[in-house]
PDB file of C-alpha atoms in Angstrom:
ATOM      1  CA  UNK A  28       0.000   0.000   0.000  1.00 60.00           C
ATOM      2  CA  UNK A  29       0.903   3.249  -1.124  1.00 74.00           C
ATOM      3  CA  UNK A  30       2.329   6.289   1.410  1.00 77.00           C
ATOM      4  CA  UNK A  31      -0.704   8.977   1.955  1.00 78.00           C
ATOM      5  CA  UNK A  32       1.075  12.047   3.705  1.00 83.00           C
ATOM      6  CA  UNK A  33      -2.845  13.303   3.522  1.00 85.00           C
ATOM      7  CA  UNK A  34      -3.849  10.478   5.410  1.00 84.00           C
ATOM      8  CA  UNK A  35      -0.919  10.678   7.823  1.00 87.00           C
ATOM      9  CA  UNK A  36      -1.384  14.383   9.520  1.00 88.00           C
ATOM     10  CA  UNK A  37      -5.278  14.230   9.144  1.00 88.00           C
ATOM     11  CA  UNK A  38      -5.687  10.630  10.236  1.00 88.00           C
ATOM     12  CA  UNK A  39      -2.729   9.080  11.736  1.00 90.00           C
ATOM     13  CA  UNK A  40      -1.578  11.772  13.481  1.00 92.00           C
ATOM     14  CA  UNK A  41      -4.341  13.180  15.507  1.00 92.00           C
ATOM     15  CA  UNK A  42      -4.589   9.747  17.361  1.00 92.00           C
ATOM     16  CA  UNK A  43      -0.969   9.445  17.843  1.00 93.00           C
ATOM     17  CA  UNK A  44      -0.773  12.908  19.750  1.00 93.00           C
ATOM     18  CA  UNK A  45      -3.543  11.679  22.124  1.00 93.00           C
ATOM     19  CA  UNK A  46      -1.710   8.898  23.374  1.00 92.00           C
ATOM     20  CA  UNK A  47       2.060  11.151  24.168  1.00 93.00           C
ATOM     21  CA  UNK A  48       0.871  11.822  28.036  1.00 93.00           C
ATOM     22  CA  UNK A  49       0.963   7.908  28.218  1.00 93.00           C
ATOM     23  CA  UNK A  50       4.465   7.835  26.747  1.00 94.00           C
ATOM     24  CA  UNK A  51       5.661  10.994  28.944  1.00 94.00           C
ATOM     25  CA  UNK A  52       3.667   9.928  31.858  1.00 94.00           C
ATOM     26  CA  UNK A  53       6.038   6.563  31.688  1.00 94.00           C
ATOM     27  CA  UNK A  54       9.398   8.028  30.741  1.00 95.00           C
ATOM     28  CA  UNK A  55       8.935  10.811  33.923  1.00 95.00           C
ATOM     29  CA  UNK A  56       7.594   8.197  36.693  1.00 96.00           C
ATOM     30  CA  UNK A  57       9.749   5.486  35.832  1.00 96.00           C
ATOM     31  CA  UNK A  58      12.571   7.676  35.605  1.00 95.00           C
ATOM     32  CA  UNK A  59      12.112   9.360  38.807  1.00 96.00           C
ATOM     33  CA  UNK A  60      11.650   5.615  40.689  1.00 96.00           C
ATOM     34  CA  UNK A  61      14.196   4.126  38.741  1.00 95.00           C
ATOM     35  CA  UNK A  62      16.824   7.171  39.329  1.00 95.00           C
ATOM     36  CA  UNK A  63      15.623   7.089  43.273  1.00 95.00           C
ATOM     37  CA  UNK A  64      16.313   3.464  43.610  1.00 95.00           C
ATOM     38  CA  UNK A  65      19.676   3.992  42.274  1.00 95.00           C
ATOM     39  CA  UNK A  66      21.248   5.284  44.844  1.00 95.00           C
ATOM     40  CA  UNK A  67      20.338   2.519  47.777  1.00 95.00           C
ATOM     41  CA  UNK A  68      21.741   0.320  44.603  1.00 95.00           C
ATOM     42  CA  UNK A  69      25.382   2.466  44.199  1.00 95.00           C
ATOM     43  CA  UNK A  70      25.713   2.960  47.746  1.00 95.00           C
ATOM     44  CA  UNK A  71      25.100  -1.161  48.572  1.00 95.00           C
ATOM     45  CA  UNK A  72      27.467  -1.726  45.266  1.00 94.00           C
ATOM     46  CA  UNK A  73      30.749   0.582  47.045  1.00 93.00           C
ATOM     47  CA  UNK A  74      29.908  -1.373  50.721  1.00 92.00           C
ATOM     48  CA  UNK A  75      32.516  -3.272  52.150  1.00 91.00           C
ATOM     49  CA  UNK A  76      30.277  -5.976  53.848  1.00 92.00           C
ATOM     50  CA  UNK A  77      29.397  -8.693  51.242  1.00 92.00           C
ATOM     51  CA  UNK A  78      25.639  -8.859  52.397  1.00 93.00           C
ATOM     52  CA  UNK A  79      25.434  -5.618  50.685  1.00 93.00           C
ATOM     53  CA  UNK A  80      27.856  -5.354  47.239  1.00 93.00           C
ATOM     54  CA  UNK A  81      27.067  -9.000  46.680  1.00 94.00           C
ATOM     55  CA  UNK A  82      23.121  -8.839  45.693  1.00 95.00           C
ATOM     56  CA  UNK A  83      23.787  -5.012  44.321  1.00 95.00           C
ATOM     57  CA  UNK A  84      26.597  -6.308  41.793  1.00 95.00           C
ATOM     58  CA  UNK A  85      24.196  -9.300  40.926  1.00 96.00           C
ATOM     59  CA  UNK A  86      21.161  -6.875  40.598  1.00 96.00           C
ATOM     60  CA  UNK A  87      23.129  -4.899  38.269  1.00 95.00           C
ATOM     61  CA  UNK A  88      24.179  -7.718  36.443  1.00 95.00           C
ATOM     62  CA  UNK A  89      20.449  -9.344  35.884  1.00 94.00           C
ATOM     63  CA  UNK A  90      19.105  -5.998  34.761  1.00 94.00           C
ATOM     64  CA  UNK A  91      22.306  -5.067  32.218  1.00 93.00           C
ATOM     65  CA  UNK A  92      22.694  -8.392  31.333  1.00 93.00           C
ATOM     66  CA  UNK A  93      19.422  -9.794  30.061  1.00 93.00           C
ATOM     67  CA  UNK A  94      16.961  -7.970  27.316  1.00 94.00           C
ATOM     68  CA  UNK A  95      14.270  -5.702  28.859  1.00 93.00           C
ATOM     69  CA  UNK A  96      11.550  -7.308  26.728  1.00 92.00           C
ATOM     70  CA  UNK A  97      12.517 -10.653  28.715  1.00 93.00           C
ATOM     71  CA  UNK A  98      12.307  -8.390  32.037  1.00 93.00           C
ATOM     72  CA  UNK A  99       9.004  -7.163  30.977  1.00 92.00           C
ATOM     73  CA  UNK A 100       7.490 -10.756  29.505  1.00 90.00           C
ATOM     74  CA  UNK A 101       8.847 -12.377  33.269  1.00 90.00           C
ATOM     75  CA  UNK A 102       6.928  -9.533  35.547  1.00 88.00           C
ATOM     76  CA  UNK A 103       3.533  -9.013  33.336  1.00 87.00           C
ATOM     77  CA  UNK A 104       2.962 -12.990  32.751  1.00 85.00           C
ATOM     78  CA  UNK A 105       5.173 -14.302  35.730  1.00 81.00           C
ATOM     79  CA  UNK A 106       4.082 -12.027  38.466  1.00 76.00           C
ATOM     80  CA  UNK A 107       0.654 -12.078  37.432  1.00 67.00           C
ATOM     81  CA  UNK A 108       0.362 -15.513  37.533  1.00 72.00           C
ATOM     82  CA  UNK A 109       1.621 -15.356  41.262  1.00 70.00           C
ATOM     83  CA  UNK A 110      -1.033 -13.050  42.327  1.00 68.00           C
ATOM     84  CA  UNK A 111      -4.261 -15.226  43.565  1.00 66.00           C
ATOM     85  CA  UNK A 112      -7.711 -14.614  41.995  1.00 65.00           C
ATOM     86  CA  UNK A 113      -9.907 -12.996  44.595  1.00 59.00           C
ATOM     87  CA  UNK A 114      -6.982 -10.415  44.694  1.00 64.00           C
ATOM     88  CA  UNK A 115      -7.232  -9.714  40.999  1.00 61.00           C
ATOM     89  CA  UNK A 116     -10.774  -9.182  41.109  1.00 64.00           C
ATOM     90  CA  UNK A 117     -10.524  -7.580  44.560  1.00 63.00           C
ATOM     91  CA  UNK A 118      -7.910  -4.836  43.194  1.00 65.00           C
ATOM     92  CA  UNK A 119      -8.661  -4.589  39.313  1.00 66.00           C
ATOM     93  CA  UNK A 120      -6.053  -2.138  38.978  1.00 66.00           C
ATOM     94  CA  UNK A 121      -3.757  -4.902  39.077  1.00 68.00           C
ATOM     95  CA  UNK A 122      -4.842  -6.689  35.546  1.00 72.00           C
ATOM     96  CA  UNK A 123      -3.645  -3.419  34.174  1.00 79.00           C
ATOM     97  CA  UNK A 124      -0.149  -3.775  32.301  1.00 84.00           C
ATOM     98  CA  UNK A 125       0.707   0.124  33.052  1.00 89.00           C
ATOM     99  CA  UNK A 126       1.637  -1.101  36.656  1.00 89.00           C
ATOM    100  CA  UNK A 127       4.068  -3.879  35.134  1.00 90.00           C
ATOM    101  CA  UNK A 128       5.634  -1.660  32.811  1.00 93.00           C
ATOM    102  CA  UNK A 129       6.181   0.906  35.191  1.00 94.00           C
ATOM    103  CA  UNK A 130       7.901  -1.465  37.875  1.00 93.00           C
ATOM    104  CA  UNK A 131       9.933  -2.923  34.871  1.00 94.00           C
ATOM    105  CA  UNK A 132      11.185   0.091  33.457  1.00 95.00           C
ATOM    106  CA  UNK A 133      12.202   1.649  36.968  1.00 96.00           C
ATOM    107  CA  UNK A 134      14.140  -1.437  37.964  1.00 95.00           C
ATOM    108  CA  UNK A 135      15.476  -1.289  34.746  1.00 96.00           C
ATOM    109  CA  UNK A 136      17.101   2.147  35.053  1.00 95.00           C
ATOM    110  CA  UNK A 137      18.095   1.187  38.569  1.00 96.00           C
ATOM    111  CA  UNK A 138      20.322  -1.227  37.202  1.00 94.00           C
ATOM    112  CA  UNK A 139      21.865   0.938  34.876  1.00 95.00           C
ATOM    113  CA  UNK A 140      22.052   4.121  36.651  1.00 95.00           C
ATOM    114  CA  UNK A 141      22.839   2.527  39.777  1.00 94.00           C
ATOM    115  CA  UNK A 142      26.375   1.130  37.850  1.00 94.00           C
ATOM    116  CA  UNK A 143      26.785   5.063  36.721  1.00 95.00           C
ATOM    117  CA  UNK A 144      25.990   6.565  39.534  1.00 95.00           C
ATOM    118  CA  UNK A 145      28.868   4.252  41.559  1.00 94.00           C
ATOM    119  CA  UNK A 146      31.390   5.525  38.995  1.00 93.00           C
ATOM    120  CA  UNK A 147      30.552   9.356  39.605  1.00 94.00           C
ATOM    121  CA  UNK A 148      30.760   8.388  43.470  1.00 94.00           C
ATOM    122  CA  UNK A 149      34.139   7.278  42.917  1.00 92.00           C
ATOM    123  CA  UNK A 150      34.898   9.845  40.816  1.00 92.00           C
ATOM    124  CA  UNK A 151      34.263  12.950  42.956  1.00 91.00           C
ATOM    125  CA  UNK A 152      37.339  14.998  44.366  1.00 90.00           C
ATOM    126  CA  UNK A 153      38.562  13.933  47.602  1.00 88.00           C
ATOM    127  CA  UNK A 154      39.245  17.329  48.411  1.00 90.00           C
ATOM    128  CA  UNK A 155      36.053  18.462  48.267  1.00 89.00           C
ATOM    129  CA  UNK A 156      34.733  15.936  50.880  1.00 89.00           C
ATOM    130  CA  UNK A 157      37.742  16.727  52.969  1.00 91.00           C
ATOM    131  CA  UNK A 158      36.511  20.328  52.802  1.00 90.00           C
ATOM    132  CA  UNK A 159      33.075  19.244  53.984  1.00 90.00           C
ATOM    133  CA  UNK A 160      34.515  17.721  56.857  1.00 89.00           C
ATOM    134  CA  UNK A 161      36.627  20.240  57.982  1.00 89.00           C
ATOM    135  CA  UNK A 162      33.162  22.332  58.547  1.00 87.00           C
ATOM    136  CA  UNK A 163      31.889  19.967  60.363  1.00 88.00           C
ATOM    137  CA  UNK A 164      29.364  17.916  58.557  1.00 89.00           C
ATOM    138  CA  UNK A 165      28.831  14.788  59.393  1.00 90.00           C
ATOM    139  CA  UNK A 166      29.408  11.233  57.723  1.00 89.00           C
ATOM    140  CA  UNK A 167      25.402  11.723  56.022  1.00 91.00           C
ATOM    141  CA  UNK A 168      25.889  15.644  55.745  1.00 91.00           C
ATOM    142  CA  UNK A 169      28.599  14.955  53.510  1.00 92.00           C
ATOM    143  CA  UNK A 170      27.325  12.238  51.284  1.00 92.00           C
ATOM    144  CA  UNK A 171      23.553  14.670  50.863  1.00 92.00           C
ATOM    145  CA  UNK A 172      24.963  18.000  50.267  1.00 91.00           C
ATOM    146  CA  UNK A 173      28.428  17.506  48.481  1.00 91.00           C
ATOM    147  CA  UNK A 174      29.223  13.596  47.461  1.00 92.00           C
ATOM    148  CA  UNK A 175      25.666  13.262  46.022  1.00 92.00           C
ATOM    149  CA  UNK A 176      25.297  16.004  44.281  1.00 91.00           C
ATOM    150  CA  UNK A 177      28.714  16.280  42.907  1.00 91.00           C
ATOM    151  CA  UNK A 178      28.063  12.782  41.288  1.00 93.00           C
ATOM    152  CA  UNK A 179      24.837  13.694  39.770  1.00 92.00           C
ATOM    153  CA  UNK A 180      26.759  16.715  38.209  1.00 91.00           C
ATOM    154  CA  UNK A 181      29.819  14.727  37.147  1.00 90.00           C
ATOM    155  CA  UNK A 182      26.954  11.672  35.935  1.00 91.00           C
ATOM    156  CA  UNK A 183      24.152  13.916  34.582  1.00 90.00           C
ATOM    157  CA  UNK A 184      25.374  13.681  30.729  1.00 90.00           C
ATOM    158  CA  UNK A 185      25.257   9.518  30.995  1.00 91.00           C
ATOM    159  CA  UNK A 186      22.205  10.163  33.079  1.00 92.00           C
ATOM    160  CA  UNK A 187      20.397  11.941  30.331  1.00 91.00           C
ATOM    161  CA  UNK A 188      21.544   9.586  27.319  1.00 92.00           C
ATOM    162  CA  UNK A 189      19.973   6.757  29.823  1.00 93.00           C
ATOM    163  CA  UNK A 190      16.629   8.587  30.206  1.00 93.00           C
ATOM    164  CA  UNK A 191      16.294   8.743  26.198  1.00 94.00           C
ATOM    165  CA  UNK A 192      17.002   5.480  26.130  1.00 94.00           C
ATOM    166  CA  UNK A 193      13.815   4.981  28.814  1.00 94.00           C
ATOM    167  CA  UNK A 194      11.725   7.348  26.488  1.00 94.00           C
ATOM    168  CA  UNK A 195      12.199   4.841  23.675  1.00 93.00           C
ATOM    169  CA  UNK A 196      11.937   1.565  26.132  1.00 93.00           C
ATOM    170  CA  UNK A 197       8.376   2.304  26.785  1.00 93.00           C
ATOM    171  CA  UNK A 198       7.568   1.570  23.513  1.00 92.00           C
ATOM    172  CA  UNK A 199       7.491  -1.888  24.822  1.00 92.00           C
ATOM    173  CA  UNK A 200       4.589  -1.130  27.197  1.00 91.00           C
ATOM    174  CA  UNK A 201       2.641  -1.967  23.968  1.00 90.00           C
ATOM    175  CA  UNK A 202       3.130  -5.990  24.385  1.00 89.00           C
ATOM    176  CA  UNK A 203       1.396  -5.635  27.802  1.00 87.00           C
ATOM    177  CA  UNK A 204      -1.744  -3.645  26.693  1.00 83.00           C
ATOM    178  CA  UNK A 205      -0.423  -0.380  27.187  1.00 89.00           C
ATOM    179  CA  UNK A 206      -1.805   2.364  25.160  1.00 86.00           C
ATOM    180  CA  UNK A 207       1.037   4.800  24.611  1.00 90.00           C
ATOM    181  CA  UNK A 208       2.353   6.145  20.792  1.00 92.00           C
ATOM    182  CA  UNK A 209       3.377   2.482  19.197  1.00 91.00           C
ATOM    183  CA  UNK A 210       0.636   0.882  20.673  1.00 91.00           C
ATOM    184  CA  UNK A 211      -1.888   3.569  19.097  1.00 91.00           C
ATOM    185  CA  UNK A 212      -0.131   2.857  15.842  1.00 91.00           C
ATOM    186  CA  UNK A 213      -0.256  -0.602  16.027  1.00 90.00           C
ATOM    187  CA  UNK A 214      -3.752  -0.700  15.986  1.00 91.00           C
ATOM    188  CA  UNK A 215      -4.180   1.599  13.392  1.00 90.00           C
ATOM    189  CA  UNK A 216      -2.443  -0.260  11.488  1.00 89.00           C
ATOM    190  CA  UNK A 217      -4.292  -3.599  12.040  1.00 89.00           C
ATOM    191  CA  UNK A 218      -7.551  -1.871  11.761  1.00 88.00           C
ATOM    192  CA  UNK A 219      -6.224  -0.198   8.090  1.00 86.00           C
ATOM    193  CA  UNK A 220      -3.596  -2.479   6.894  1.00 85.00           C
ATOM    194  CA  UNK A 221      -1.584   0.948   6.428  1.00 85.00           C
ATOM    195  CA  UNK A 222       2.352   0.456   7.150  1.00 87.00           C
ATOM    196  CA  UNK A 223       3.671   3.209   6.209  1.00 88.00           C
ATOM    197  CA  UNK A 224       1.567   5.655   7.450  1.00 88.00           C
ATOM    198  CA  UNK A 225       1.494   4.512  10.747  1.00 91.00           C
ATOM    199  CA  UNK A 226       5.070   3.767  11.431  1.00 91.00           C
ATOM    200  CA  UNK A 227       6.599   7.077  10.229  1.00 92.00           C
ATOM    201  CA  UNK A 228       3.958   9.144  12.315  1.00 92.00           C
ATOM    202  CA  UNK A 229       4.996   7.266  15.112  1.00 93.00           C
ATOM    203  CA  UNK A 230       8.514   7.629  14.233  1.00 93.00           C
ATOM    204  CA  UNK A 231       7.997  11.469  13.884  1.00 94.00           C
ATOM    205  CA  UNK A 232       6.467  11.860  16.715  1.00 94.00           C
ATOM    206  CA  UNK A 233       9.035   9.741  19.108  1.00 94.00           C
ATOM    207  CA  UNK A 234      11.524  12.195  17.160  1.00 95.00           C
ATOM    208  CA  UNK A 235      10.054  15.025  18.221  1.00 94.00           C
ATOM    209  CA  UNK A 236       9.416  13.667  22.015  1.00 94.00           C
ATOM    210  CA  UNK A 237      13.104  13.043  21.965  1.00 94.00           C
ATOM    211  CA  UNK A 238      14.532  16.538  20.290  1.00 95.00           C
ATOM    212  CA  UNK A 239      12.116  18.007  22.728  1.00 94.00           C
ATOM    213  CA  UNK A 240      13.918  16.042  25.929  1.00 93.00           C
ATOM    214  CA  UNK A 241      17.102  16.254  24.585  1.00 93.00           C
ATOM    215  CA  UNK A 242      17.115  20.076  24.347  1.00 93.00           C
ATOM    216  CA  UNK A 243      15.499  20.091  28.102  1.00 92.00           C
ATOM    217  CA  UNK A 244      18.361  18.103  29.438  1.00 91.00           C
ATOM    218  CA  UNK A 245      21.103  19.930  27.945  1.00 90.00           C
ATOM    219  CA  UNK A 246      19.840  22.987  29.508  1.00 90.00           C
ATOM    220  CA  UNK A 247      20.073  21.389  32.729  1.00 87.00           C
ATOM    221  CA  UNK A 248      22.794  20.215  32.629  1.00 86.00           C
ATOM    222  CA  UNK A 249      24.192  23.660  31.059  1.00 86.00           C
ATOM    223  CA  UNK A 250      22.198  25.060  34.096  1.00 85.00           C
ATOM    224  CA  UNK A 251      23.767  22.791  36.832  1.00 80.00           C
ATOM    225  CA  UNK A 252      27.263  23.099  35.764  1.00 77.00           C
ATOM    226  CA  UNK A 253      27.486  26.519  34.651  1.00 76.00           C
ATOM    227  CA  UNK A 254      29.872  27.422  37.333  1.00 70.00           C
ATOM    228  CA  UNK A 255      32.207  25.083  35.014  1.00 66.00           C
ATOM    229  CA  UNK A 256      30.930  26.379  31.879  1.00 61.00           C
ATOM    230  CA  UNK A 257      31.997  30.051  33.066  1.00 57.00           C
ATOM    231  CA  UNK A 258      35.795  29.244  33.222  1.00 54.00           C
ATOM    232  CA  UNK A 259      36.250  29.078  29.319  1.00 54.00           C
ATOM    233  CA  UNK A 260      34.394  32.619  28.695  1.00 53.00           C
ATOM    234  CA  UNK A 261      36.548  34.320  31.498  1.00 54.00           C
ATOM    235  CA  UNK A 262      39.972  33.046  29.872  1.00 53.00           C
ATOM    236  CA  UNK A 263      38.645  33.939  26.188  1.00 55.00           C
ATOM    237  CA  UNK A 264      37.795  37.159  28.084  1.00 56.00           C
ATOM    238  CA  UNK A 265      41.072  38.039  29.023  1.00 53.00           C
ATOM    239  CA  UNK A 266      43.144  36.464  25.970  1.00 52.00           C
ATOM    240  CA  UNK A 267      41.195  39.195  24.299  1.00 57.00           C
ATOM    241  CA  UNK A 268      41.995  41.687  26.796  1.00 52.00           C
TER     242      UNK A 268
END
């Protein structure tokens, strides 16, 4: 079947734009839980006691080192198998695959940003937590107000190539009933038998989902580093001079 760019923007696209709060609405929750568990998953991975690093290195391993659409597949149909009958039709809100996909994706991005967020740890200046100590903060003081946030700053480029990634993971929220952009398209397309059209307006529209992100993370992270960013203007300032 022929391409119709008529058919696309009237048709196609209308009913793709109505389902980008349930792709957003994905990327920012399971983003926010996945970055949040994280941190309990870096600090466990740079513990001494092996009760900790142990199940954190093996966590990390299991989520980097088998495909998400496996991780997905073994919580929708595994877990729901699990879960007895009179609690499925006591809670219906768990026969709803947005609740899956959400606790895959976040453990998902723990995995990963858990791994980066142990190398920015590691990475931050010893001088600057010596600095914190010598005004007194304590062992948690230090860790919350300088260690952490350092990371995040030295991290936050990684961080926001692994949150684009995310934004195009929960495209696979469509295998468990989810009704986000490729979901939306999918059915189009079954209900049309129209390829083309459907698959390049979705892939225009998770362009322009991404291009949108993208630009909003660079200007954080232009925003949260531009103490560092000022350094090059001052010396091209006074090479001038």
């Amino acid at each position: 079947m022929k391409f119709d760019v008529g058919y696309m923007i009237a048709v196609v696209m209308p009913q793709l734009i109505w389902a980008i709060p349930m792709t957003l609405t994905l990327t920012i929750v399971c983003a926010i839980i996945g970055n949040a568990l994280a941190i309990p998953v870096a600090l466990a991975r740079l513990a001494v006691n092996p009760i900790l690093w142990i199940p954190a290195r093996l966590f990390i391993l299991l989520m980097r080192g088998t495909p998400l659409l496996v991780q997905l597949y073994f919580i929708y149909y595994g877990v729901g198998q699990l879960i007895p009958g009179w609690m499925m039709r006591g809670y219906p809100f768990l026969r709803d695959g947005i609740w899956y996909a959400i606790f895959a994706l976040s453990i998902n991005t723990a995995g990963y940003t858990g791994e980066i967020l142990r190398g920015a740890l590691l990475a931050v200046p010893y001088g600057e937590i010596e600095a914190a100590r010598a005004f007194g903060m304590s062992r948690s003081q230090v860790f919350w107000r300088v260690r952490l946030p350092r990371a995040i700053r030295i991290c936050l480029p990684t961080m926001s190539s692994e949150t684009i990634l995310l934004l195009k993971a929960t495209s696979l929220a469509s295998l468990v009933t989810v009704n986000e952009v490729l979901r939306t398209a999918n059915t189009i397309r079954i209900e049309t038998y129209r390829v083309y059209d459907t698959l390049i307006g979705a892939a225009i529209v998770y362009f322009i989902i991404v291009y949108g992100l993208t630009r909003g993370l660079n200007w954080l992270e232009r925003r949260l580093n531009r103490d560092r960013l000022a350094i090059p203007s001052t010396i091209k300032s006074a090479v001038k001079a």
